Amino acid sequence: MSPVTPPWEKVLWKKQPYPDNYIPEGALDSSLRKNPNFKPYTYWPLVHLSTAITQHLATIFIFLCVFVRLKDHSLDPRVLIFLSLGCFFLGYLVWEVLQYTQNLGGSNHGNERNERIRLDRVKTFKSSILIFLALMSLSPVLRTLSAATSSDSIWALSACLFLLNILLADYGSSNPVIQGRHERLTSVLSMNAAISSSVVLASRLTNDLAVFALIQFSVQSFTLFPMLRRRLQAFSDKKPSTQAMQTLLTLILSISSFLLAIPLSSTIAFLVLFVLLAVTMLAPAVLVWAQKYKNEIRGPWDVAVPKLN
């Protein structure tokens, strides 16, 4: 009579009559899990999240159209300066309204809040004056910065810097002003890449006023506007009623980039329109469609994840 084989046990300290790689039949069936952390996406929330990318791309297209018009002297630099100042005051007004709305729901004392707002306004005013004077004094230097460099190298360098700006930009709603955190390193690198690209493009212009107007527009487009965009996005995440403002801003920037590109080249204008529509409408649809192919299997071979209270 043959001895009865003892049942297999999942222990290492006990010698068993089984090979080291032995797994009993059906041992894994009860512990297998398919897509345990999967949260399905829906289309319209993804479209809303993609508006930040659309706004950033539209801003770059608008900036490039403005540069081309300054270069061929079809746009007066003084008009651009006044338009930039108007956009700055409009954006600052929106910023103040959002800050006032945030403070209404805050728990800070009234005197502390008013003092902090006053200090922020004074700091903003001083910074604006310093940037304005610095750009005026540096415009002659920036105009001759790359005089010895060929235009082909300038176009290639500018394209690479704008591509780096797109890849490293912060499209989330994390705002250091609201959440008390510092800017991400990638966000700072993205901003520096955009400003550097603007500087090398401005060196192709012929007069100091045009250089000043373009750099001023660049600072507002790639430094100040992303801050306002993230604050709007943070408010739209908390209050769905403000999502209409985010949608309206996306439409304004997209239509402006398309209208500015049409006189330059109809082919480029429709290409810009296709890119913006693809990012806003097509990419979320592809992501929703691709969810059905997600197949992540979890089992006892995975590293244990500690559960913390």
PDB file of C-alpha atoms in Angstrom:
ATOM      1  CA  MET A   1       0.000   0.000   0.000  1.00  0.00           C
ATOM      2  CA  SER A   2       1.512   3.353  -1.129  1.00  0.00           C
ATOM      3  CA  PRO A   3       1.882   6.080   1.493  1.00  0.00           C
ATOM      4  CA  VAL A   4      -0.648   8.907   1.367  1.00  0.00           C
ATOM      5  CA  THR A   5       0.877  12.167   0.041  1.00  0.00           C
ATOM      6  CA  PRO A   6       0.287  14.987   2.543  1.00  0.00           C
ATOM      7  CA  PRO A   7      -1.551  18.078   1.205  1.00  0.00           C
ATOM      8  CA  TRP A   8       0.600  20.961  -0.024  1.00  0.00           C
ATOM      9  CA  GLU A   9       1.022  23.876   2.346  1.00  0.00           C
ATOM     10  CA  LYS A  10       2.179  27.386   1.509  1.00  0.00           C
ATOM     11  CA  VAL A  11       5.115  27.431   3.955  1.00  0.00           C
ATOM     12  CA  LEU A  12       8.868  27.534   3.576  1.00  0.00           C
ATOM     13  CA  TRP A  13       9.999  26.036   6.872  1.00  0.00           C
ATOM     14  CA  LYS A  14       8.454  22.619   6.248  1.00  0.00           C
ATOM     15  CA  LYS A  15       9.960  19.960   3.968  1.00  0.00           C
ATOM     16  CA  GLN A  16       7.294  18.702   1.547  1.00  0.00           C
ATOM     17  CA  PRO A  17       7.337  16.016  -1.173  1.00  0.00           C
ATOM     18  CA  TYR A  18       6.689  18.578  -3.896  1.00  0.00           C
ATOM     19  CA  PRO A  19       9.022  20.446  -6.288  1.00  0.00           C
ATOM     20  CA  ASP A  20       9.897  24.063  -5.500  1.00  0.00           C
ATOM     21  CA  ASN A  21       7.837  25.420  -8.385  1.00  0.00           C
ATOM     22  CA  TYR A  22       4.760  23.356  -7.571  1.00  0.00           C
ATOM     23  CA  ILE A  23       1.407  25.143  -7.542  1.00  0.00           C
ATOM     24  CA  PRO A  24      -1.741  23.132  -6.815  1.00  0.00           C
ATOM     25  CA  GLU A  25      -4.508  23.271  -9.355  1.00  0.00           C
ATOM     26  CA  GLY A  26      -6.987  26.057  -8.670  1.00  0.00           C
ATOM     27  CA  ALA A  27      -4.767  27.768  -6.086  1.00  0.00           C
ATOM     28  CA  LEU A  28      -4.631  31.056  -8.031  1.00  0.00           C
ATOM     29  CA  ASP A  29      -8.225  31.178  -9.238  1.00  0.00           C
ATOM     30  CA  SER A  30      -9.597  32.577  -6.012  1.00  0.00           C
ATOM     31  CA  SER A  31      -6.901  35.241  -5.632  1.00  0.00           C
ATOM     32  CA  LEU A  32      -6.818  36.621  -9.173  1.00  0.00           C
ATOM     33  CA  ARG A  33      -8.228  40.134  -9.606  1.00  0.00           C
ATOM     34  CA  LYS A  34      -8.788  41.906 -12.898  1.00  0.00           C
ATOM     35  CA  ASN A  35      -8.460  45.720 -13.003  1.00  0.00           C
ATOM     36  CA  PRO A  36      -8.958  46.179  -9.232  1.00  0.00           C
ATOM     37  CA  ASN A  37      -8.168  49.917  -9.282  1.00  0.00           C
ATOM     38  CA  PHE A  38      -9.863  50.691 -12.587  1.00  0.00           C
ATOM     39  CA  LYS A  39     -12.058  53.796 -12.664  1.00  0.00           C
ATOM     40  CA  PRO A  40     -13.816  54.243 -16.000  1.00  0.00           C
ATOM     41  CA  TYR A  41     -13.600  57.649 -17.643  1.00  0.00           C
ATOM     42  CA  THR A  42     -16.534  59.477 -19.149  1.00  0.00           C
ATOM     43  CA  TYR A  43     -16.315  61.654 -22.222  1.00  0.00           C
ATOM     44  CA  TRP A  44     -17.358  65.159 -21.148  1.00  0.00           C
ATOM     45  CA  PRO A  45     -15.254  65.359 -17.961  1.00  0.00           C
ATOM     46  CA  LEU A  46     -12.251  64.408 -20.107  1.00  0.00           C
ATOM     47  CA  VAL A  47     -13.145  67.162 -22.579  1.00  0.00           C
ATOM     48  CA  HIS A  48     -13.246  69.631 -19.707  1.00  0.00           C
ATOM     49  CA  LEU A  49      -9.811  68.491 -18.494  1.00  0.00           C
ATOM     50  CA  SER A  50      -8.348  68.750 -22.002  1.00  0.00           C
ATOM     51  CA  THR A  51      -9.289  72.448 -22.274  1.00  0.00           C
ATOM     52  CA  ALA A  52      -6.112  73.356 -20.351  1.00  0.00           C
ATOM     53  CA  ILE A  53      -3.974  71.762 -23.078  1.00  0.00           C
ATOM     54  CA  THR A  54      -6.070  73.426 -25.781  1.00  0.00           C
ATOM     55  CA  GLN A  55      -5.654  76.839 -24.167  1.00  0.00           C
ATOM     56  CA  HIS A  56      -1.896  76.395 -23.942  1.00  0.00           C
ATOM     57  CA  LEU A  57      -1.563  75.318 -27.579  1.00  0.00           C
ATOM     58  CA  ALA A  58      -3.815  78.159 -28.740  1.00  0.00           C
ATOM     59  CA  THR A  59      -1.664  80.628 -26.786  1.00  0.00           C
ATOM     60  CA  ILE A  60       1.465  79.406 -28.574  1.00  0.00           C
ATOM     61  CA  PHE A  61      -0.251  79.669 -31.980  1.00  0.00           C
ATOM     62  CA  ILE A  62      -1.399  83.219 -31.191  1.00  0.00           C
ATOM     63  CA  PHE A  63       2.105  84.195 -30.135  1.00  0.00           C
ATOM     64  CA  LEU A  64       3.615  82.813 -33.355  1.00  0.00           C
ATOM     65  CA  CYS A  65       1.044  84.665 -35.465  1.00  0.00           C
ATOM     66  CA  VAL A  66       1.826  87.899 -33.623  1.00  0.00           C
ATOM     67  CA  PHE A  67       5.544  87.368 -34.208  1.00  0.00           C
ATOM     68  CA  VAL A  68       5.052  86.848 -37.946  1.00  0.00           C
ATOM     69  CA  ARG A  69       2.951  90.015 -38.184  1.00  0.00           C
ATOM     70  CA  LEU A  70       5.576  92.012 -36.310  1.00  0.00           C
ATOM     71  CA  LYS A  71       8.307  90.637 -38.529  1.00  0.00           C
ATOM     72  CA  ASP A  72       6.574  91.596 -41.788  1.00  0.00           C
ATOM     73  CA  HIS A  73       5.485  94.990 -40.317  1.00  0.00           C
ATOM     74  CA  SER A  74       1.763  94.277 -40.700  1.00  0.00           C
ATOM     75  CA  LEU A  75       1.209  94.879 -36.969  1.00  0.00           C
ATOM     76  CA  ASP A  76       2.097  98.105 -35.207  1.00  0.00           C
ATOM     77  CA  PRO A  77       4.081  97.330 -31.997  1.00  0.00           C
ATOM     78  CA  ARG A  78       2.227 100.101 -30.183  1.00  0.00           C
ATOM     79  CA  VAL A  79      -1.093  98.361 -30.851  1.00  0.00           C
ATOM     80  CA  LEU A  80       0.320  95.154 -29.384  1.00  0.00           C
ATOM     81  CA  ILE A  81       1.552  97.006 -26.299  1.00  0.00           C
ATOM     82  CA  PHE A  82      -1.869  98.529 -25.629  1.00  0.00           C
ATOM     83  CA  LEU A  83      -3.610  95.208 -26.257  1.00  0.00           C
ATOM     84  CA  SER A  84      -1.208  93.487 -23.861  1.00  0.00           C
ATOM     85  CA  LEU A  85      -1.866  96.094 -21.193  1.00  0.00           C
ATOM     86  CA  GLY A  86      -5.616  95.704 -21.685  1.00  0.00           C
ATOM     87  CA  CYS A  87      -5.375  91.929 -21.365  1.00  0.00           C
ATOM     88  CA  PHE A  88      -3.210  92.341 -18.271  1.00  0.00           C
ATOM     89  CA  PHE A  89      -5.756  94.535 -16.487  1.00  0.00           C
ATOM     90  CA  LEU A  90      -8.619  92.251 -17.554  1.00  0.00           C
ATOM     91  CA  GLY A  91      -6.773  89.190 -16.277  1.00  0.00           C
ATOM     92  CA  TYR A  92      -5.906  90.943 -13.033  1.00  0.00           C
ATOM     93  CA  LEU A  93      -9.565  91.870 -12.584  1.00  0.00           C
ATOM     94  CA  VAL A  94     -10.561  88.215 -13.024  1.00  0.00           C
ATOM     95  CA  TRP A  95      -7.828  87.236 -10.543  1.00  0.00           C
ATOM     96  CA  GLU A  96      -9.185  89.678  -7.959  1.00  0.00           C
ATOM     97  CA  VAL A  97     -12.742  88.408  -8.443  1.00  0.00           C
ATOM     98  CA  LEU A  98     -11.602  84.812  -7.940  1.00  0.00           C
ATOM     99  CA  GLN A  99      -9.595  85.804  -4.873  1.00  0.00           C
ATOM    100  CA  TYR A 100     -12.588  87.639  -3.432  1.00  0.00           C
ATOM    101  CA  THR A 101     -14.783  84.601  -4.058  1.00  0.00           C
ATOM    102  CA  GLN A 102     -12.233  82.356  -2.371  1.00  0.00           C
ATOM    103  CA  ASN A 103     -11.930  84.636   0.649  1.00  0.00           C
ATOM    104  CA  LEU A 104     -15.691  84.629   1.134  1.00  0.00           C
ATOM    105  CA  GLY A 105     -15.544  80.909   1.837  1.00  0.00           C
ATOM    106  CA  GLY A 106     -12.344  81.074   3.892  1.00  0.00           C
ATOM    107  CA  SER A 107     -11.988  80.984   7.644  1.00  0.00           C
ATOM    108  CA  ASN A 108      -9.394  83.740   8.017  1.00  0.00           C
ATOM    109  CA  HIS A 109     -10.118  86.801  10.117  1.00  0.00           C
ATOM    110  CA  GLY A 110     -11.149  89.906   8.238  1.00  0.00           C
ATOM    111  CA  ASN A 111      -8.181  92.081   9.238  1.00  0.00           C
ATOM    112  CA  GLU A 112      -5.613  89.430   8.373  1.00  0.00           C
ATOM    113  CA  ARG A 113      -7.250  88.773   5.029  1.00  0.00           C
ATOM    114  CA  ASN A 114      -7.422  92.461   4.091  1.00  0.00           C
ATOM    115  CA  GLU A 115      -3.790  93.000   5.090  1.00  0.00           C
ATOM    116  CA  ARG A 116      -2.631  90.018   3.046  1.00  0.00           C
ATOM    117  CA  ILE A 117      -4.610  91.203   0.014  1.00  0.00           C
ATOM    118  CA  ARG A 118      -3.129  94.687   0.340  1.00  0.00           C
ATOM    119  CA  LEU A 119       0.423  93.318   0.502  1.00  0.00           C
ATOM    120  CA  ASP A 120      -0.229  91.120  -2.523  1.00  0.00           C
ATOM    121  CA  ARG A 121      -1.472  94.096  -4.523  1.00  0.00           C
ATOM    122  CA  VAL A 122       1.555  96.203  -3.600  1.00  0.00           C
ATOM    123  CA  LYS A 123       3.876  93.333  -4.516  1.00  0.00           C
ATOM    124  CA  THR A 124       2.099  92.847  -7.852  1.00  0.00           C
ATOM    125  CA  PHE A 125       2.348  96.557  -8.646  1.00  0.00           C
ATOM    126  CA  LYS A 126       6.079  96.685  -7.840  1.00  0.00           C
ATOM    127  CA  SER A 127       6.797  93.548  -9.855  1.00  0.00           C
ATOM    128  CA  SER A 128       4.889  94.893 -12.861  1.00  0.00           C
ATOM    129  CA  ILE A 129       6.821  98.161 -12.836  1.00  0.00           C
ATOM    130  CA  LEU A 130      10.169  96.365 -12.488  1.00  0.00           C
ATOM    131  CA  ILE A 131       9.418  93.962 -15.350  1.00  0.00           C
ATOM    132  CA  PHE A 132       8.210  96.832 -17.549  1.00  0.00           C
ATOM    133  CA  LEU A 133      11.370  98.892 -16.952  1.00  0.00           C
ATOM    134  CA  ALA A 134      13.650  95.863 -17.326  1.00  0.00           C
ATOM    135  CA  LEU A 135      12.152  94.960 -20.689  1.00  0.00           C
ATOM    136  CA  MET A 136      12.475  98.551 -21.912  1.00  0.00           C
ATOM    137  CA  SER A 137      16.167  98.683 -20.966  1.00  0.00           C
ATOM    138  CA  LEU A 138      16.999  95.225 -22.337  1.00  0.00           C
ATOM    139  CA  SER A 139      15.193  95.537 -25.666  1.00  0.00           C
ATOM    140  CA  PRO A 140      18.248  96.893 -27.581  1.00  0.00           C
ATOM    141  CA  VAL A 141      20.378  94.063 -26.173  1.00  0.00           C
ATOM    142  CA  LEU A 142      17.825  91.378 -27.026  1.00  0.00           C
ATOM    143  CA  ARG A 143      17.469  92.674 -30.583  1.00  0.00           C
ATOM    144  CA  THR A 144      21.163  92.047 -31.301  1.00  0.00           C
ATOM    145  CA  LEU A 145      21.484  88.941 -29.126  1.00  0.00           C
ATOM    146  CA  SER A 146      21.672  86.439 -31.996  1.00  0.00           C
ATOM    147  CA  ALA A 147      22.728  88.690 -34.847  1.00  0.00           C
ATOM    148  CA  ALA A 148      25.531  86.300 -35.844  1.00  0.00           C
ATOM    149  CA  THR A 149      23.210  83.266 -35.922  1.00  0.00           C
ATOM    150  CA  SER A 150      21.431  82.223 -39.103  1.00  0.00           C
ATOM    151  CA  SER A 151      17.641  82.346 -39.210  1.00  0.00           C
ATOM    152  CA  ASP A 152      17.366  78.611 -39.917  1.00  0.00           C
ATOM    153  CA  SER A 153      19.083  77.854 -36.624  1.00  0.00           C
ATOM    154  CA  ILE A 154      16.794  80.311 -34.849  1.00  0.00           C
ATOM    155  CA  TRP A 155      13.639  78.639 -36.248  1.00  0.00           C
ATOM    156  CA  ALA A 156      14.875  75.172 -35.264  1.00  0.00           C
ATOM    157  CA  LEU A 157      15.905  76.287 -31.769  1.00  0.00           C
ATOM    158  CA  SER A 158      12.605  78.061 -31.244  1.00  0.00           C
ATOM    159  CA  ALA A 159      10.609  75.014 -32.361  1.00  0.00           C
ATOM    160  CA  CYS A 160      12.540  72.746 -29.975  1.00  0.00           C
ATOM    161  CA  LEU A 161      12.038  75.148 -27.066  1.00  0.00           C
ATOM    162  CA  PHE A 162       8.298  75.443 -27.703  1.00  0.00           C
ATOM    163  CA  LEU A 163       8.052  71.661 -27.942  1.00  0.00           C
ATOM    164  CA  LEU A 164       9.824  71.420 -24.586  1.00  0.00           C
ATOM    165  CA  ASN A 165       7.433  74.005 -23.208  1.00  0.00           C
ATOM    166  CA  ILE A 166       4.425  71.934 -24.315  1.00  0.00           C
ATOM    167  CA  LEU A 167       5.788  68.689 -22.888  1.00  0.00           C
ATOM    168  CA  LEU A 168       6.761  70.128 -19.482  1.00  0.00           C
ATOM    169  CA  ALA A 169       3.834  72.480 -18.934  1.00  0.00           C
ATOM    170  CA  ASP A 170       1.663  71.976 -15.862  1.00  0.00           C
ATOM    171  CA  TYR A 171      -1.876  71.319 -17.074  1.00  0.00           C
ATOM    172  CA  GLY A 172      -3.268  70.462 -13.657  1.00  0.00           C
ATOM    173  CA  SER A 173      -5.269  72.648 -11.324  1.00  0.00           C
ATOM    174  CA  SER A 174      -2.655  72.701  -8.547  1.00  0.00           C
ATOM    175  CA  ASN A 175      -2.167  76.343  -7.689  1.00  0.00           C
ATOM    176  CA  PRO A 176       0.476  77.395  -5.146  1.00  0.00           C
ATOM    177  CA  VAL A 177      -1.567  80.478  -4.309  1.00  0.00           C
ATOM    178  CA  ILE A 178      -4.584  78.380  -3.379  1.00  0.00           C
ATOM    179  CA  GLN A 179      -2.936  75.294  -1.943  1.00  0.00           C
ATOM    180  CA  GLY A 180       0.172  76.845  -0.392  1.00  0.00           C
ATOM    181  CA  ARG A 181       2.649  74.877  -2.491  1.00  0.00           C
ATOM    182  CA  HIS A 182       5.594  75.884  -4.629  1.00  0.00           C
ATOM    183  CA  GLU A 183       5.678  75.662  -8.391  1.00  0.00           C
ATOM    184  CA  ARG A 184       6.717  72.342  -9.901  1.00  0.00           C
ATOM    185  CA  LEU A 185      10.181  72.116 -11.375  1.00  0.00           C
ATOM    186  CA  THR A 186       8.753  71.034 -14.732  1.00  0.00           C
ATOM    187  CA  SER A 187       6.447  74.050 -14.736  1.00  0.00           C
ATOM    188  CA  VAL A 188       9.399  76.404 -14.158  1.00  0.00           C
ATOM    189  CA  LEU A 189      11.426  74.697 -16.903  1.00  0.00           C
ATOM    190  CA  SER A 190       8.456  74.975 -19.265  1.00  0.00           C
ATOM    191  CA  MET A 191       8.121  78.691 -18.597  1.00  0.00           C
ATOM    192  CA  ASN A 192      11.880  79.250 -19.104  1.00  0.00           C
ATOM    193  CA  ALA A 193      11.766  77.348 -22.393  1.00  0.00           C
ATOM    194  CA  ALA A 194       8.913  79.525 -23.683  1.00  0.00           C
ATOM    195  CA  ILE A 195      10.593  82.775 -22.635  1.00  0.00           C
ATOM    196  CA  SER A 196      13.898  81.652 -24.159  1.00  0.00           C
ATOM    197  CA  SER A 197      12.136  80.811 -27.422  1.00  0.00           C
ATOM    198  CA  SER A 198      10.487  84.247 -27.394  1.00  0.00           C
ATOM    199  CA  VAL A 199      13.848  85.942 -26.857  1.00  0.00           C
ATOM    200  CA  VAL A 200      15.518  84.194 -29.794  1.00  0.00           C
ATOM    201  CA  LEU A 201      12.517  84.994 -32.013  1.00  0.00           C
ATOM    202  CA  ALA A 202      12.550  88.634 -30.905  1.00  0.00           C
ATOM    203  CA  SER A 203      16.168  88.891 -32.051  1.00  0.00           C
ATOM    204  CA  ARG A 204      14.885  88.540 -35.645  1.00  0.00           C
ATOM    205  CA  LEU A 205      12.876  91.790 -35.387  1.00  0.00           C
ATOM    206  CA  THR A 206      14.203  95.049 -36.750  1.00  0.00           C
ATOM    207  CA  ASN A 207      13.420  97.679 -34.103  1.00  0.00           C
ATOM    208  CA  ASP A 208      13.567  97.950 -30.344  1.00  0.00           C
ATOM    209  CA  LEU A 209       9.874  98.776 -29.881  1.00  0.00           C
ATOM    210  CA  ALA A 210       8.810  95.587 -31.651  1.00  0.00           C
ATOM    211  CA  VAL A 211      11.198  93.558 -29.465  1.00  0.00           C
ATOM    212  CA  PHE A 212       9.785  95.173 -26.334  1.00  0.00           C
ATOM    213  CA  ALA A 213       6.191  94.525 -27.449  1.00  0.00           C
ATOM    214  CA  LEU A 214       6.874  90.863 -28.282  1.00  0.00           C
ATOM    215  CA  ILE A 215       8.722  90.095 -25.032  1.00  0.00           C
ATOM    216  CA  GLN A 216       6.022  91.837 -23.011  1.00  0.00           C
ATOM    217  CA  PHE A 217       3.373  89.760 -24.783  1.00  0.00           C
ATOM    218  CA  SER A 218       5.470  86.643 -24.173  1.00  0.00           C
ATOM    219  CA  VAL A 219       5.729  87.296 -20.432  1.00  0.00           C
ATOM    220  CA  GLN A 220       1.981  87.696 -20.193  1.00  0.00           C
ATOM    221  CA  SER A 221       1.263  84.630 -22.342  1.00  0.00           C
ATOM    222  CA  PHE A 222       3.691  82.142 -20.808  1.00  0.00           C
ATOM    223  CA  THR A 223       4.162  83.424 -17.250  1.00  0.00           C
ATOM    224  CA  LEU A 224       1.040  85.233 -16.069  1.00  0.00           C
ATOM    225  CA  PHE A 225      -1.640  83.478 -18.107  1.00  0.00           C
ATOM    226  CA  PRO A 226      -0.741  79.921 -16.911  1.00  0.00           C
ATOM    227  CA  MET A 227      -1.166  81.113 -13.326  1.00  0.00           C
ATOM    228  CA  LEU A 228      -4.607  82.496 -14.112  1.00  0.00           C
ATOM    229  CA  ARG A 229      -5.501  79.383 -16.105  1.00  0.00           C
ATOM    230  CA  ARG A 230      -4.637  77.044 -13.234  1.00  0.00           C
ATOM    231  CA  ARG A 231      -6.598  79.185 -10.799  1.00  0.00           C
ATOM    232  CA  LEU A 232      -9.632  79.131 -13.081  1.00  0.00           C
ATOM    233  CA  GLN A 233      -9.290  75.379 -13.425  1.00  0.00           C
ATOM    234  CA  ALA A 234      -9.047  74.929  -9.651  1.00  0.00           C
ATOM    235  CA  PHE A 235     -12.223  76.952  -9.177  1.00  0.00           C
ATOM    236  CA  SER A 236     -14.040  75.052 -11.934  1.00  0.00           C
ATOM    237  CA  ASP A 237     -13.086  71.766 -10.203  1.00  0.00           C
ATOM    238  CA  LYS A 238     -14.585  72.976  -6.936  1.00  0.00           C
ATOM    239  CA  LYS A 239     -17.543  74.858  -8.401  1.00  0.00           C
ATOM    240  CA  PRO A 240     -19.023  73.307 -11.572  1.00  0.00           C
ATOM    241  CA  SER A 241     -20.897  76.563 -12.209  1.00  0.00           C
ATOM    242  CA  THR A 242     -17.596  78.201 -13.272  1.00  0.00           C
ATOM    243  CA  GLN A 243     -16.900  75.585 -15.950  1.00  0.00           C
ATOM    244  CA  ALA A 244     -18.701  77.818 -18.459  1.00  0.00           C
ATOM    245  CA  MET A 245     -15.962  80.433 -17.974  1.00  0.00           C
ATOM    246  CA  GLN A 246     -13.307  77.804 -18.721  1.00  0.00           C
ATOM    247  CA  THR A 247     -15.176  76.738 -21.866  1.00  0.00           C
ATOM    248  CA  LEU A 248     -15.642  80.344 -22.997  1.00  0.00           C
ATOM    249  CA  LEU A 249     -11.933  81.077 -22.549  1.00  0.00           C
ATOM    250  CA  THR A 250     -11.038  77.991 -24.600  1.00  0.00           C
ATOM    251  CA  LEU A 251     -13.361  79.073 -27.418  1.00  0.00           C
ATOM    252  CA  ILE A 252     -11.987  82.626 -27.437  1.00  0.00           C
ATOM    253  CA  LEU A 253      -8.360  81.487 -27.624  1.00  0.00           C
ATOM    254  CA  SER A 254      -9.070  78.817 -30.261  1.00  0.00           C
ATOM    255  CA  ILE A 255     -11.061  81.156 -32.510  1.00  0.00           C
ATOM    256  CA  SER A 256      -8.462  83.917 -32.092  1.00  0.00           C
ATOM    257  CA  SER A 257      -5.618  81.602 -33.133  1.00  0.00           C
ATOM    258  CA  PHE A 258      -7.607  80.428 -36.162  1.00  0.00           C
ATOM    259  CA  LEU A 259      -8.536  83.969 -37.282  1.00  0.00           C
ATOM    260  CA  LEU A 260      -4.974  85.234 -36.833  1.00  0.00           C
ATOM    261  CA  ALA A 261      -3.566  82.349 -38.875  1.00  0.00           C
ATOM    262  CA  ILE A 262      -5.977  82.648 -41.839  1.00  0.00           C
ATOM    263  CA  PRO A 263      -4.380  85.793 -43.411  1.00  0.00           C
ATOM    264  CA  LEU A 264      -0.947  84.184 -43.116  1.00  0.00           C
ATOM    265  CA  SER A 265      -1.831  80.789 -44.591  1.00  0.00           C
ATOM    266  CA  SER A 266      -5.179  79.046 -44.915  1.00  0.00           C
ATOM    267  CA  THR A 267      -3.449  75.655 -44.808  1.00  0.00           C
ATOM    268  CA  ILE A 268      -1.743  76.458 -41.508  1.00  0.00           C
ATOM    269  CA  ALA A 269      -4.981  77.930 -40.146  1.00  0.00           C
ATOM    270  CA  PHE A 270      -6.961  74.743 -40.805  1.00  0.00           C
ATOM    271  CA  LEU A 271      -4.068  72.676 -39.454  1.00  0.00           C
ATOM    272  CA  VAL A 272      -4.184  74.714 -36.245  1.00  0.00           C
ATOM    273  CA  LEU A 273      -7.950  74.213 -36.065  1.00  0.00           C
ATOM    274  CA  PHE A 274      -7.558  70.461 -36.582  1.00  0.00           C
ATOM    275  CA  VAL A 275      -4.931  70.192 -33.826  1.00  0.00           C
ATOM    276  CA  LEU A 276      -7.106  72.089 -31.340  1.00  0.00           C
ATOM    277  CA  LEU A 277     -10.201  70.042 -32.183  1.00  0.00           C
ATOM    278  CA  ALA A 278      -8.243  66.788 -32.017  1.00  0.00           C
ATOM    279  CA  VAL A 279      -6.850  67.609 -28.570  1.00  0.00           C
ATOM    280  CA  THR A 280     -10.210  68.787 -27.228  1.00  0.00           C
ATOM    281  CA  MET A 281     -12.711  66.377 -28.815  1.00  0.00           C
ATOM    282  CA  LEU A 282     -10.926  63.469 -30.502  1.00  0.00           C
ATOM    283  CA  ALA A 283      -8.307  62.544 -27.885  1.00  0.00           C
ATOM    284  CA  PRO A 284     -10.863  62.084 -25.037  1.00  0.00           C
ATOM    285  CA  ALA A 285     -13.001  59.912 -27.330  1.00  0.00           C
ATOM    286  CA  VAL A 286      -9.993  57.704 -28.146  1.00  0.00           C
ATOM    287  CA  LEU A 287      -9.175  57.362 -24.447  1.00  0.00           C
ATOM    288  CA  VAL A 288     -12.761  56.361 -23.599  1.00  0.00           C
ATOM    289  CA  TRP A 289     -12.779  53.843 -26.481  1.00  0.00           C
ATOM    290  CA  ALA A 290      -9.431  52.331 -25.438  1.00  0.00           C
ATOM    291  CA  GLN A 291     -10.629  51.588 -21.909  1.00  0.00           C
ATOM    292  CA  LYS A 292     -12.186  48.300 -23.022  1.00  0.00           C
ATOM    293  CA  TYR A 293      -8.707  46.943 -23.807  1.00  0.00           C
ATOM    294  CA  LYS A 294      -7.392  47.567 -20.303  1.00  0.00           C
ATOM    295  CA  ASN A 295      -6.563  44.185 -18.744  1.00  0.00           C
ATOM    296  CA  GLU A 296      -4.496  44.385 -15.568  1.00  0.00           C
ATOM    297  CA  ILE A 297      -4.317  41.157 -13.562  1.00  0.00           C
ATOM    298  CA  ARG A 298      -3.375  41.264  -9.889  1.00  0.00           C
ATOM    299  CA  GLY A 299      -2.506  38.191  -7.846  1.00  0.00           C
ATOM    300  CA  PRO A 300      -0.485  36.905  -4.906  1.00  0.00           C
ATOM    301  CA  TRP A 301       2.775  37.501  -6.787  1.00  0.00           C
ATOM    302  CA  ASP A 302       2.417  41.289  -6.509  1.00  0.00           C
ATOM    303  CA  VAL A 303       4.290  43.237  -3.899  1.00  0.00           C
ATOM    304  CA  ALA A 304       2.166  43.752  -0.832  1.00  0.00           C
ATOM    305  CA  VAL A 305       0.822  47.287  -0.524  1.00  0.00           C
ATOM    306  CA  PRO A 306       0.497  48.475   3.088  1.00  0.00           C
ATOM    307  CA  LYS A 307      -2.874  49.886   4.073  1.00  0.00           C
ATOM    308  CA  LEU A 308      -2.486  53.009   6.200  1.00  0.00           C
ATOM    309  CA  ASN A 309      -5.240  54.725   8.091  1.00  0.00           C
TER     310      ASN A 309
END
